[in-house]
PDB file of C-alpha atoms in Angstrom:
ATOM      1  CA  MET H   1     -60.539-135.890 146.814  1.00 75.00           C
ATOM      2  CA  PRO H   2     -59.992-138.283 148.241  1.00 90.00           C
ATOM      3  CA  HIS H   3     -60.415-141.358 145.720  1.00 95.00           C
ATOM      4  CA  LEU H   4     -59.166-144.658 146.250  1.00 98.00           C
ATOM      5  CA  VAL H   5     -58.635-146.171 142.997  1.00 98.00           C
ATOM      6  CA  ILE H   6     -58.282-150.407 142.595  1.00 98.00           C
ATOM      7  CA  LEU H   7     -56.737-152.178 139.762  1.00 98.00           C
ATOM      8  CA  TYR H   8     -56.663-155.735 139.901  1.00 97.00           C
ATOM      9  CA  THR H   9     -56.258-158.883 137.903  1.00 95.00           C
ATOM     10  CA  GLY H  10     -59.539-159.873 136.256  1.00 93.00           C
ATOM     11  CA  GLN H  11     -59.622-163.562 137.023  1.00 92.00           C
ATOM     12  CA  LEU H  12     -61.021-162.120 140.828  1.00 95.00           C
ATOM     13  CA  ASP H  13     -64.152-161.157 139.317  1.00 95.00           C
ATOM     14  CA  ARG H  14     -65.186-164.943 139.430  1.00 94.00           C
ATOM     15  CA  GLU H  15     -63.258-164.931 143.119  1.00 95.00           C
ATOM     16  CA  THR H  16     -64.798-162.263 145.322  1.00 97.00           C
ATOM     17  CA  ASP H  17     -67.045-159.480 145.348  1.00 98.00           C
ATOM     18  CA  MET H  18     -64.929-156.180 144.160  1.00 98.00           C
ATOM     19  CA  GLY H  19     -68.114-154.233 144.346  1.00 98.00           C
ATOM     20  CA  LEU H  20     -68.363-155.451 147.702  1.00 98.00           C
ATOM     21  CA  LEU H  21     -64.833-154.358 148.422  1.00 98.00           C
ATOM     22  CA  CYS H  22     -65.520-151.446 147.172  1.00 98.00           C
ATOM     23  CA  ARG H  23     -68.458-150.334 149.476  1.00 98.00           C
ATOM     24  CA  ARG H  24     -66.312-151.698 152.500  1.00 98.00           C
ATOM     25  CA  LEU H  25     -63.462-149.500 152.014  1.00 98.00           C
ATOM     26  CA  ALA H  26     -65.491-146.338 151.243  1.00 98.00           C
ATOM     27  CA  ASP H  27     -67.800-147.161 154.477  1.00 98.00           C
ATOM     28  CA  ALA H  28     -63.992-147.176 156.291  1.00 98.00           C
ATOM     29  CA  MET H  29     -63.112-144.295 154.994  1.00 97.00           C
ATOM     30  CA  LEU H  30     -65.842-142.442 156.316  1.00 97.00           C
ATOM     31  CA  THR H  31     -64.882-143.748 160.053  1.00 97.00           C
ATOM     32  CA  ILE H  32     -61.238-142.121 159.926  1.00 97.00           C
ATOM     33  CA  LYS H  33     -61.105-139.348 162.518  1.00 96.00           C
ATOM     34  CA  ASP H  34     -57.812-136.552 162.540  1.00 95.00           C
ATOM     35  CA  GLU H  35     -55.953-136.164 166.008  1.00 94.00           C
ATOM     36  CA  ALA H  36     -58.956-133.685 166.960  1.00 95.00           C
ATOM     37  CA  GLY H  37     -61.713-136.124 166.153  1.00 95.00           C
ATOM     38  CA  LYS H  38     -62.597-134.732 163.150  1.00 95.00           C
ATOM     39  CA  PRO H  39     -63.642-136.918 159.700  1.00 95.00           C
ATOM     40  CA  VAL H  40     -60.576-137.130 157.380  1.00 95.00           C
ATOM     41  CA  PHE H  41     -62.479-137.734 154.467  1.00 95.00           C
ATOM     42  CA  PRO H  42     -65.138-135.816 153.249  1.00 93.00           C
ATOM     43  CA  THR H  43     -68.367-137.846 152.609  1.00 94.00           C
ATOM     44  CA  GLY H  44     -69.436-136.174 149.097  1.00 92.00           C
ATOM     45  CA  GLY H  45     -65.558-136.378 148.361  1.00 92.00           C
ATOM     46  CA  THR H  46     -65.245-139.859 149.240  1.00 96.00           C
ATOM     47  CA  ARG H  47     -64.716-142.368 145.922  1.00 96.00           C
ATOM     48  CA  VAL H  48     -63.594-146.046 145.438  1.00 98.00           C
ATOM     49  CA  LEU H  49     -63.173-147.373 142.321  1.00 98.00           C
ATOM     50  CA  ALA H  50     -62.319-150.764 140.817  1.00 98.00           C
ATOM     51  CA  TYR H  51     -61.065-151.779 137.490  1.00 98.00           C
ATOM     52  CA  PRO H  52     -60.085-155.242 136.179  1.00 97.00           C
ATOM     53  CA  ALA H  53     -57.358-155.740 134.065  1.00 94.00           C
ATOM     54  CA  ALA H  54     -58.877-157.937 131.004  1.00 87.00           C
ATOM     55  CA  HIS H  55     -55.117-158.892 130.096  1.00 90.00           C
ATOM     56  CA  TYR H  56     -51.885-159.011 132.370  1.00 90.00           C
ATOM     57  CA  ALA H  57     -48.887-160.953 133.259  1.00 89.00           C
ATOM     58  CA  VAL H  58     -47.980-161.388 136.952  1.00 90.00           C
ATOM     59  CA  ALA H  59     -44.288-162.968 137.740  1.00 89.00           C
ATOM     60  CA  ASP H  60     -44.023-166.179 136.014  1.00 88.00           C
ATOM     61  CA  GLY H  61     -47.283-166.745 135.189  1.00 86.00           C
ATOM     62  CA  GLY H  62     -47.921-168.922 138.188  1.00 84.00           C
ATOM     63  CA  THR H  63     -44.958-171.417 137.296  1.00 86.00           C
ATOM     64  CA  ALA H  64     -43.406-171.542 140.749  1.00 86.00           C
ATOM     65  CA  GLY H  65     -46.656-171.837 142.431  1.00 82.00           C
ATOM     66  CA  ARG H  66     -47.724-175.064 140.533  1.00 80.00           C
ATOM     67  CA  GLU H  67     -44.112-176.532 140.671  1.00 82.00           C
ATOM     68  CA  ALA H  68     -44.675-175.963 144.942  1.00 78.00           C
ATOM     69  CA  ALA H  69     -47.655-177.886 144.366  1.00 64.00           C
ATOM     70  CA  GLN H  70     -49.509-175.449 146.284  1.00 67.00           C
ATOM     71  CA  PHE H  71     -53.178-174.179 145.710  1.00 66.00           C
ATOM     72  CA  ASN H  72     -53.627-177.077 143.196  1.00 53.00           C
ATOM     73  CA  SER H  73     -57.136-177.645 144.341  1.00 48.00           C
ATOM     74  CA  ASN H  74     -58.119-174.165 142.840  1.00 49.00           C
ATOM     75  CA  PRO H  75     -61.412-174.583 141.544  1.00 48.00           C
ATOM     76  CA  HIS H  76     -60.489-171.271 139.449  1.00 48.00           C
ATOM     77  CA  SER H  77     -57.397-172.696 137.991  1.00 44.00           C
ATOM     78  CA  GLY H  78     -57.504-173.408 134.170  1.00 41.00           C
ATOM     79  CA  PRO H  79     -55.088-173.767 131.486  1.00 37.00           C
ATOM     80  CA  ASN H  80     -51.437-172.250 131.835  1.00 37.00           C
ATOM     81  CA  GLY H  81     -51.116-169.243 129.873  1.00 38.00           C
ATOM     82  CA  SER H  82     -50.520-165.486 130.401  1.00 42.00           C
ATOM     83  CA  GLY H  83     -53.613-163.743 131.938  1.00 55.00           C
ATOM     84  CA  ASP H  84     -55.704-167.252 132.581  1.00 58.00           C
ATOM     85  CA  SER H  85     -57.011-167.827 136.078  1.00 59.00           C
ATOM     86  CA  SER H  86     -54.181-170.264 136.931  1.00 69.00           C
ATOM     87  CA  ASP H  87     -51.733-166.915 136.668  1.00 83.00           C
ATOM     88  CA  TYR H  88     -51.030-165.215 139.861  1.00 91.00           C
ATOM     89  CA  ALA H  89     -53.564-162.577 141.146  1.00 94.00           C
ATOM     90  CA  PHE H  90     -52.839-159.411 142.213  1.00 95.00           C
ATOM     91  CA  VAL H  91     -54.768-156.178 143.863  1.00 97.00           C
ATOM     92  CA  TYR H  92     -53.233-152.387 143.543  1.00 96.00           C
ATOM     93  CA  LEU H  93     -55.326-150.180 145.786  1.00 96.00           C
ATOM     94  CA  ASN H  94     -53.941-146.444 145.670  1.00 96.00           C
ATOM     95  CA  LEU H  95     -55.675-143.772 147.781  1.00 97.00           C
ATOM     96  CA  ARG H  96     -54.925-140.241 146.079  1.00 95.00           C
ATOM     97  CA  VAL H  97     -55.995-137.508 148.806  1.00 94.00           C
ATOM     98  CA  GLY H  98     -55.171-133.368 148.787  1.00 90.00           C
ATOM     99  CA  ARG H  99     -52.523-131.949 150.661  1.00 90.00           C
ATOM    100  CA  GLY H 100     -53.292-130.717 154.538  1.00 91.00           C
ATOM    101  CA  ARG H 101     -53.651-133.948 156.370  1.00 94.00           C
ATOM    102  CA  THR H 102     -51.022-135.080 158.938  1.00 95.00           C
ATOM    103  CA  GLU H 103     -48.520-137.746 157.890  1.00 95.00           C
ATOM    104  CA  ALA H 104     -49.814-139.647 161.365  1.00 95.00           C
ATOM    105  CA  THR H 105     -53.546-139.597 159.964  1.00 96.00           C
ATOM    106  CA  LEU H 106     -52.446-140.767 156.824  1.00 96.00           C
ATOM    107  CA  GLN H 107     -50.448-144.037 158.268  1.00 96.00           C
ATOM    108  CA  ARG H 108     -53.676-144.799 160.238  1.00 96.00           C
ATOM    109  CA  ALA H 109     -56.309-144.112 157.311  1.00 97.00           C
ATOM    110  CA  GLY H 110     -53.617-145.931 154.978  1.00 97.00           C
ATOM    111  CA  GLN H 111     -53.256-148.954 157.865  1.00 97.00           C
ATOM    112  CA  THR H 112     -57.131-149.009 158.639  1.00 97.00           C
ATOM    113  CA  LEU H 113     -57.989-149.198 154.729  1.00 98.00           C
ATOM    114  CA  ALA H 114     -55.345-151.828 154.204  1.00 97.00           C
ATOM    115  CA  ASP H 115     -56.773-154.139 156.899  1.00 98.00           C
ATOM    116  CA  VAL H 116     -60.170-153.737 155.304  1.00 98.00           C
ATOM    117  CA  ALA H 117     -58.901-154.960 151.867  1.00 98.00           C
ATOM    118  CA  HIS H 118     -56.751-157.944 153.626  1.00 97.00           C
ATOM    119  CA  ALA H 119     -59.908-159.062 155.526  1.00 98.00           C
ATOM    120  CA  HIS H 120     -62.178-158.758 152.594  1.00 98.00           C
ATOM    121  CA  LEU H 121     -59.405-160.789 150.223  1.00 97.00           C
ATOM    122  CA  ALA H 122     -58.444-163.470 153.340  1.00 97.00           C
ATOM    123  CA  ASP H 123     -60.334-166.520 151.760  1.00 95.00           C
ATOM    124  CA  VAL H 124     -58.800-165.497 147.873  1.00 94.00           C
ATOM    125  CA  PHE H 125     -55.560-165.176 150.197  1.00 91.00           C
ATOM    126  CA  GLY H 126     -55.648-168.755 151.221  1.00 91.00           C
ATOM    127  CA  GLN H 127     -56.843-170.391 147.936  1.00 90.00           C
ATOM    128  CA  ARG H 128     -54.197-169.007 145.392  1.00 90.00           C
ATOM    129  CA  HIS H 129     -51.174-166.639 145.171  1.00 91.00           C
ATOM    130  CA  ILE H 130     -51.921-162.927 145.623  1.00 93.00           C
ATOM    131  CA  GLY H 131     -49.893-159.752 145.850  1.00 94.00           C
ATOM    132  CA  ILE H 132     -51.834-157.118 147.455  1.00 95.00           C
ATOM    133  CA  THR H 133     -50.193-153.543 147.576  1.00 96.00           C
ATOM    134  CA  PHE H 134     -51.640-150.689 149.362  1.00 96.00           C
ATOM    135  CA  GLN H 135     -50.540-146.898 148.558  1.00 96.00           C
ATOM    136  CA  VAL H 136     -51.104-143.494 149.842  1.00 96.00           C
ATOM    137  CA  ASP H 137     -50.326-140.773 147.721  1.00 94.00           C
ATOM    138  CA  VAL H 138     -50.618-137.226 148.563  1.00 94.00           C
ATOM    139  CA  GLY H 139     -51.456-134.778 145.482  1.00 85.00           C
ATOM    140  CA  ASN H 140     -48.849-132.221 144.685  1.00 83.00           C
ATOM    141  CA  GLU H 141     -51.294-130.271 141.934  1.00 75.00           C
ATOM    142  CA  VAL H 142     -50.345-128.415 139.370  1.00 73.00           C
ATOM    143  CA  PHE H 143     -54.015-127.642 138.681  1.00 80.00           C
ATOM    144  CA  ASP H 144     -56.986-129.065 140.880  1.00 75.00           C
ATOM    145  CA  ASN H 145     -60.610-127.974 139.597  1.00 78.00           C
ATOM    146  CA  LYS H 146     -63.591-129.762 141.233  1.00 76.00           C
ATOM    147  CA  HIS H 147     -67.203-129.667 140.122  1.00 77.00           C
ATOM    148  CA  SER H 148     -69.857-131.275 142.290  1.00 79.00           C
ATOM    149  CA  ASN H 149     -73.365-130.852 143.771  1.00 76.00           C
ATOM    150  CA  LEU H 150     -72.419-133.397 146.307  1.00 77.00           C
ATOM    151  CA  HIS H 151     -70.970-131.686 149.008  1.00 72.00           C
ATOM    152  CA  PRO H 152     -74.067-130.071 149.913  1.00 76.00           C
ATOM    153  CA  LEU H 153     -75.972-133.374 150.445  1.00 76.00           C
ATOM    154  CA  PHE H 154     -73.983-133.735 153.240  1.00 82.00           C
ATOM    155  CA  ASN H 155     -72.976-130.281 154.862  1.00 77.00           C
ATOM    156  CA  LYS H 156     -75.718-130.018 156.760  1.00 71.00           C
ATOM    157  CA  SER H 157     -75.191-127.736 159.574  1.00 61.00           C
TER     158      SER H 157
END
């Protein structure tokens, strides 16, 4: 932990670099400090994963946007139909962390990461209708097992 998982409508792969978004978010996670000035997230535990939805349906499929004549010049628009590029876009970002961080720290982390996502997606936001949701969840683990040889790479004293 922390794991930031991004689910998004698949047409965005043609409209933005989701791999770059992942890198930007991971880099931002590593800059966040707690109230004592210590890193909030361990370098070796930081993960950002993005998954496109091959099939999706968002709201009314783009009908209201087309009727409002907004974004008609979108070069990515295609024929109408559920899940095609004329449908609305959506990005869901979920940061899941273990317990032990203050609410203020998590609020700051969430806002920092949301700002990074919004900046990265600003061009898309200006070209099409898109919903972006960012949530931070704190684990209430019943079972938590970690097996990694990544942490020693970054725990040099």
